[in-house]
PDB file of C-alpha atoms in Angstrom:
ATOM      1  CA  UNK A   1      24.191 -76.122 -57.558  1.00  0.00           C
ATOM      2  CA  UNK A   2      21.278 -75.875 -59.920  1.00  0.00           C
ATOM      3  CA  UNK A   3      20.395 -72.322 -60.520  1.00  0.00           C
ATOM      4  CA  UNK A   4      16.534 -71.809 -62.268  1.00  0.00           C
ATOM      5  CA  UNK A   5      16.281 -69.600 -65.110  1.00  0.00           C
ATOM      6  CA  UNK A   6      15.492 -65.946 -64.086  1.00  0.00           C
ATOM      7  CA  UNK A   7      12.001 -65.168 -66.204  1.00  0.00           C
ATOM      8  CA  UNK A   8      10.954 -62.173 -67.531  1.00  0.00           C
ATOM      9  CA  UNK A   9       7.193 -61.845 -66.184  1.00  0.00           C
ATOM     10  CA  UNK A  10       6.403 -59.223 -68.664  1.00  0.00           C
ATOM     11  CA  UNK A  11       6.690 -60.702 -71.904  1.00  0.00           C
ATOM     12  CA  UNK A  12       3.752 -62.695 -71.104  1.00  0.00           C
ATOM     13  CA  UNK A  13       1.358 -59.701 -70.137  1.00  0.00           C
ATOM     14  CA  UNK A  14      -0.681 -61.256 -67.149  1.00  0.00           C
ATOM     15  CA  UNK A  15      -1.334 -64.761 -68.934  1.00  0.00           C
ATOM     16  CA  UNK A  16      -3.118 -66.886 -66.348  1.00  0.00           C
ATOM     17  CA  UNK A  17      -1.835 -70.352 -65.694  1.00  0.00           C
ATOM     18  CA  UNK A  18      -4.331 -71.751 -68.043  1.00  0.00           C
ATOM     19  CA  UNK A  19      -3.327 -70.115 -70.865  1.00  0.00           C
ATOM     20  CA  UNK A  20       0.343 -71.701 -70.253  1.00  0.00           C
ATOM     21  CA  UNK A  21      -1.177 -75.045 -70.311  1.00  0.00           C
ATOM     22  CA  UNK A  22      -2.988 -74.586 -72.991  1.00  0.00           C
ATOM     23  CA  UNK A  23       0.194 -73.168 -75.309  1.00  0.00           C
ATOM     24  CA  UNK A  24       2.014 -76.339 -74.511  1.00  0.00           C
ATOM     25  CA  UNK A  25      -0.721 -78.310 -76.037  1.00  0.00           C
ATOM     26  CA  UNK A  26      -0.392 -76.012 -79.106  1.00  0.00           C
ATOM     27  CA  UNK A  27       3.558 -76.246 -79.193  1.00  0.00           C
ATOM     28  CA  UNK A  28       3.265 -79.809 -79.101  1.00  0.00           C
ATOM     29  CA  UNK A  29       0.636 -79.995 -81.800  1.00  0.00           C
ATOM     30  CA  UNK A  30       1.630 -77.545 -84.593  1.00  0.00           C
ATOM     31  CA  UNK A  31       0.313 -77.452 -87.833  1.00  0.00           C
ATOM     32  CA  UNK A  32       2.298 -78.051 -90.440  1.00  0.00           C
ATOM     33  CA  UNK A  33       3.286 -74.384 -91.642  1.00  0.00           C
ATOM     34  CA  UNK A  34       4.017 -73.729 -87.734  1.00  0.00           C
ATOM     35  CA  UNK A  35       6.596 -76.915 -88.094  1.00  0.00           C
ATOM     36  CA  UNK A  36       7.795 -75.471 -91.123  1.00  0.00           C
ATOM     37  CA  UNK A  37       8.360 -71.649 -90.086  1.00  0.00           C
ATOM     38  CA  UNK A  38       9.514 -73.150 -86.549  1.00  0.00           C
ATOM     39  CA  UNK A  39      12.606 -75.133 -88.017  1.00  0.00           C
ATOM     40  CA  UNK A  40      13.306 -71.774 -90.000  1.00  0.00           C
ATOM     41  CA  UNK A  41      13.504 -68.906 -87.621  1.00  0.00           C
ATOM     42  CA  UNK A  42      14.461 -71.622 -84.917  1.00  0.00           C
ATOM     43  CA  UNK A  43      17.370 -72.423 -87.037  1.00  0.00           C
ATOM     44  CA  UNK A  44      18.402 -68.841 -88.669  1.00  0.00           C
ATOM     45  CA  UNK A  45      18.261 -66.508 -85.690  1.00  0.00           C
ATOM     46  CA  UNK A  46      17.567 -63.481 -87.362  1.00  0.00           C
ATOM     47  CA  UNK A  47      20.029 -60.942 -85.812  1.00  0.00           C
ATOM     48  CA  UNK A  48      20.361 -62.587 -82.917  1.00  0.00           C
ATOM     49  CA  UNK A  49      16.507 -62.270 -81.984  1.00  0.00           C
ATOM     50  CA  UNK A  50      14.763 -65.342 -80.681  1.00  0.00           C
ATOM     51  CA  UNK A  51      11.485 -66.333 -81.487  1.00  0.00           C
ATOM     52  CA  UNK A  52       8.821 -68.549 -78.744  1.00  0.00           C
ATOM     53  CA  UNK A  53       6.337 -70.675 -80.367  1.00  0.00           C
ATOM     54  CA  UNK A  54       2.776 -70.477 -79.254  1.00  0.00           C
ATOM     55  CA  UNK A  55       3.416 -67.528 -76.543  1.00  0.00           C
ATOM     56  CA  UNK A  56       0.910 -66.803 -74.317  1.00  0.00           C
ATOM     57  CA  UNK A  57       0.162 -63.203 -74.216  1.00  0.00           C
ATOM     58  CA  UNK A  58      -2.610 -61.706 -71.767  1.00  0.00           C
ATOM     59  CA  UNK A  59      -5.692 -64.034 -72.829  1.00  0.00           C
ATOM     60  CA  UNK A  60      -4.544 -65.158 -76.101  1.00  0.00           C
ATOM     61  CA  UNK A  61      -1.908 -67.844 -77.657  1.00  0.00           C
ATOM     62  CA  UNK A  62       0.065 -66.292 -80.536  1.00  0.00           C
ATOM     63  CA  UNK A  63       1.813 -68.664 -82.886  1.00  0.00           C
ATOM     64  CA  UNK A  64       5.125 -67.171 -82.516  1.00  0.00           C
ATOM     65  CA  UNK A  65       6.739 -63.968 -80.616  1.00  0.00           C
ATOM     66  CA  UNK A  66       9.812 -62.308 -80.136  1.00  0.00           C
ATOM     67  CA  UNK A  67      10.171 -60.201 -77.267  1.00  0.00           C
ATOM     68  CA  UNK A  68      13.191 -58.196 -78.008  1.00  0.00           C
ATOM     69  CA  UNK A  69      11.280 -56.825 -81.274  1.00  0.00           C
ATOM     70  CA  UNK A  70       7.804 -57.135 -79.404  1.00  0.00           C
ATOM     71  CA  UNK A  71       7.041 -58.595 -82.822  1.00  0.00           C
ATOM     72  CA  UNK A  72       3.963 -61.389 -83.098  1.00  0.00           C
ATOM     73  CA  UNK A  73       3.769 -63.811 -86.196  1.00  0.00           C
ATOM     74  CA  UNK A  74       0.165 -65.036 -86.596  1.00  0.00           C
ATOM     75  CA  UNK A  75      -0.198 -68.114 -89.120  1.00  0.00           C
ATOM     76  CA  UNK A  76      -3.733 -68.477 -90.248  1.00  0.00           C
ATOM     77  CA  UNK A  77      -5.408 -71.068 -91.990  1.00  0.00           C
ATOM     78  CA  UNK A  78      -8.359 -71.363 -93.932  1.00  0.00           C
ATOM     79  CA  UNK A  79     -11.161 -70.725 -91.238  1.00  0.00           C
ATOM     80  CA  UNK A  80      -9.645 -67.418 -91.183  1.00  0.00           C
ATOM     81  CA  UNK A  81     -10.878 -66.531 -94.005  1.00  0.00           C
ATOM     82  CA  UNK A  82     -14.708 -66.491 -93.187  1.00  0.00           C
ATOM     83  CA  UNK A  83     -15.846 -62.962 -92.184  1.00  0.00           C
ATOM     84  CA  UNK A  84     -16.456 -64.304 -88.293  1.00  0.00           C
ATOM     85  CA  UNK A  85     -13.663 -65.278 -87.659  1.00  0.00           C
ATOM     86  CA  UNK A  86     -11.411 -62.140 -90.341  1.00  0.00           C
ATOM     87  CA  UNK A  87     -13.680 -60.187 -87.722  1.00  0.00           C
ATOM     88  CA  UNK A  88     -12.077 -61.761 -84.351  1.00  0.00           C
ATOM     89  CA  UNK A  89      -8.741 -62.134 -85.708  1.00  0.00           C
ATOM     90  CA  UNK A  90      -8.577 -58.732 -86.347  1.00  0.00           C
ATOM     91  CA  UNK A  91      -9.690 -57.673 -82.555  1.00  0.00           C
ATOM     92  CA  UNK A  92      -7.440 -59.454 -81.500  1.00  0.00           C
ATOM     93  CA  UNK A  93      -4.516 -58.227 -83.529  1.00  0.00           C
ATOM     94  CA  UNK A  94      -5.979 -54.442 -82.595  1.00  0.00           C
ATOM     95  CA  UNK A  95      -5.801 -55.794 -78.596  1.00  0.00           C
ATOM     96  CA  UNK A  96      -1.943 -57.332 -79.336  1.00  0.00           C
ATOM     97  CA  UNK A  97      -1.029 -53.650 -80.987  1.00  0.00           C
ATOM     98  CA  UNK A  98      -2.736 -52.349 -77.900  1.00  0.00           C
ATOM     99  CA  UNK A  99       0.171 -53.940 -75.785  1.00  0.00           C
ATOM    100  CA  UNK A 100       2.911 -51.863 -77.975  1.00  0.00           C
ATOM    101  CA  UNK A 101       2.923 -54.705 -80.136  1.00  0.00           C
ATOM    102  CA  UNK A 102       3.712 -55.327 -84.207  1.00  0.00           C
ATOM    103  CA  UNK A 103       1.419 -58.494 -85.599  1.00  0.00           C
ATOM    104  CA  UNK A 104       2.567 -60.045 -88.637  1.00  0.00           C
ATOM    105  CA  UNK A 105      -0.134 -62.297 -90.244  1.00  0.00           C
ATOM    106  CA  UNK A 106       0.461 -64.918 -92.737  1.00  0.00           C
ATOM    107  CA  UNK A 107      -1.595 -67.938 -94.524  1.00  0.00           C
ATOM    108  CA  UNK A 108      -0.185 -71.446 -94.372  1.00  0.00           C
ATOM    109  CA  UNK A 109      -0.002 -71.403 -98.143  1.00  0.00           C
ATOM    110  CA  UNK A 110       2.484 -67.984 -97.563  1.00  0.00           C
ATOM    111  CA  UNK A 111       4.467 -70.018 -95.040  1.00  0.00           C
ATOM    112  CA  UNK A 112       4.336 -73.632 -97.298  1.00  0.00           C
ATOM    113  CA  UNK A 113       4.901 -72.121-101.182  1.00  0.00           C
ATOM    114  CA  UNK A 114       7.232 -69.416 -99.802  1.00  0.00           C
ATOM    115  CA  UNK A 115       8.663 -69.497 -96.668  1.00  0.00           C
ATOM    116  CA  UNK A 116      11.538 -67.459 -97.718  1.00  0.00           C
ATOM    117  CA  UNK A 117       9.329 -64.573 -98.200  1.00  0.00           C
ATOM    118  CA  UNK A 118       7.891 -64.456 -95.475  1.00  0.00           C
ATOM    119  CA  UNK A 119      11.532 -65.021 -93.376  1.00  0.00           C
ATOM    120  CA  UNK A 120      12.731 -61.928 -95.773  1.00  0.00           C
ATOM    121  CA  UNK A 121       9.220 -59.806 -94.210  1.00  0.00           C
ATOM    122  CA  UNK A 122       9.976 -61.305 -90.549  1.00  0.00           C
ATOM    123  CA  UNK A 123      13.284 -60.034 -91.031  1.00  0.00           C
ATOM    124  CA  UNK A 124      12.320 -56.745 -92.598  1.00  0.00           C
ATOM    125  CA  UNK A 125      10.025 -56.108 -89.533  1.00  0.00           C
ATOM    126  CA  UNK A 126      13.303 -56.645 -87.002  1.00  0.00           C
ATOM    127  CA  UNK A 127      15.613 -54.398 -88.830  1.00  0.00           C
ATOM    128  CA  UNK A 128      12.799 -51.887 -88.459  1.00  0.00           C
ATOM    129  CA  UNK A 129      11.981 -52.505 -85.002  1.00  0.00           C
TER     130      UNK A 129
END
């Protein structure tokens, strides 16, 4: 008898069924420092915490969330870097941390020219979670 997976409602904090659609158009076209920090915490579960790529949370898509450490990892490329958008990123991060949340934010050239600092920082942030 197939059984379907119980699901825990609340990690997604009221996402409308748009927003689901939407993240698995992003999950199935990730940038290339996604791909890269995917295969690594994908691989390496770091203490036995699973990470979800592109998780929709409320109104937004984060790139990648655990629930057990209620820990978001934000990759952000260059158009992140203009003042607009360092302006809306931040909002959002302040509405994510509203939620009881911890963002982590890094730049694809972080995640590309040293991906094992930023596994050692994801992993810092679960030990202290």
């Amino acid at each position: 008898m197939f059984r379907k997976r119980s699901l825990d409602r609340s990690m997604f904090y009221s996402a409308s069924p748009q927003v689901f659609i939407k993240a698995k158009e992003l999950r199935e076209n990730m940038t290339g420092a996604e791909r890269a920090l995917w295969s690594k915490i994908s691989r390496e579960k770091i203490e036995g915490y699973r990470f979800k790529p592109q998780h929709p949370i409320g109104s937004f898509i984060v790139d990648f969330y655990c629930h057990k450490a209620r820990l978001v990892i934000e990759i952000d490329g260059e158009v992140h870097y203009h003042e607009e958008q360092f302006e809306l990123d931040q909002g959002r991060s302040d509405e994510l941390e509203r939620f009881g949340l911890k963002v982590l934010r890094f730049s694809n050239q972080e995640v590309i020219q040293g991906i094992e600092e930023v596994f050692d920082t994801i992993y810092q942030a679960i030990l202290n979670s």
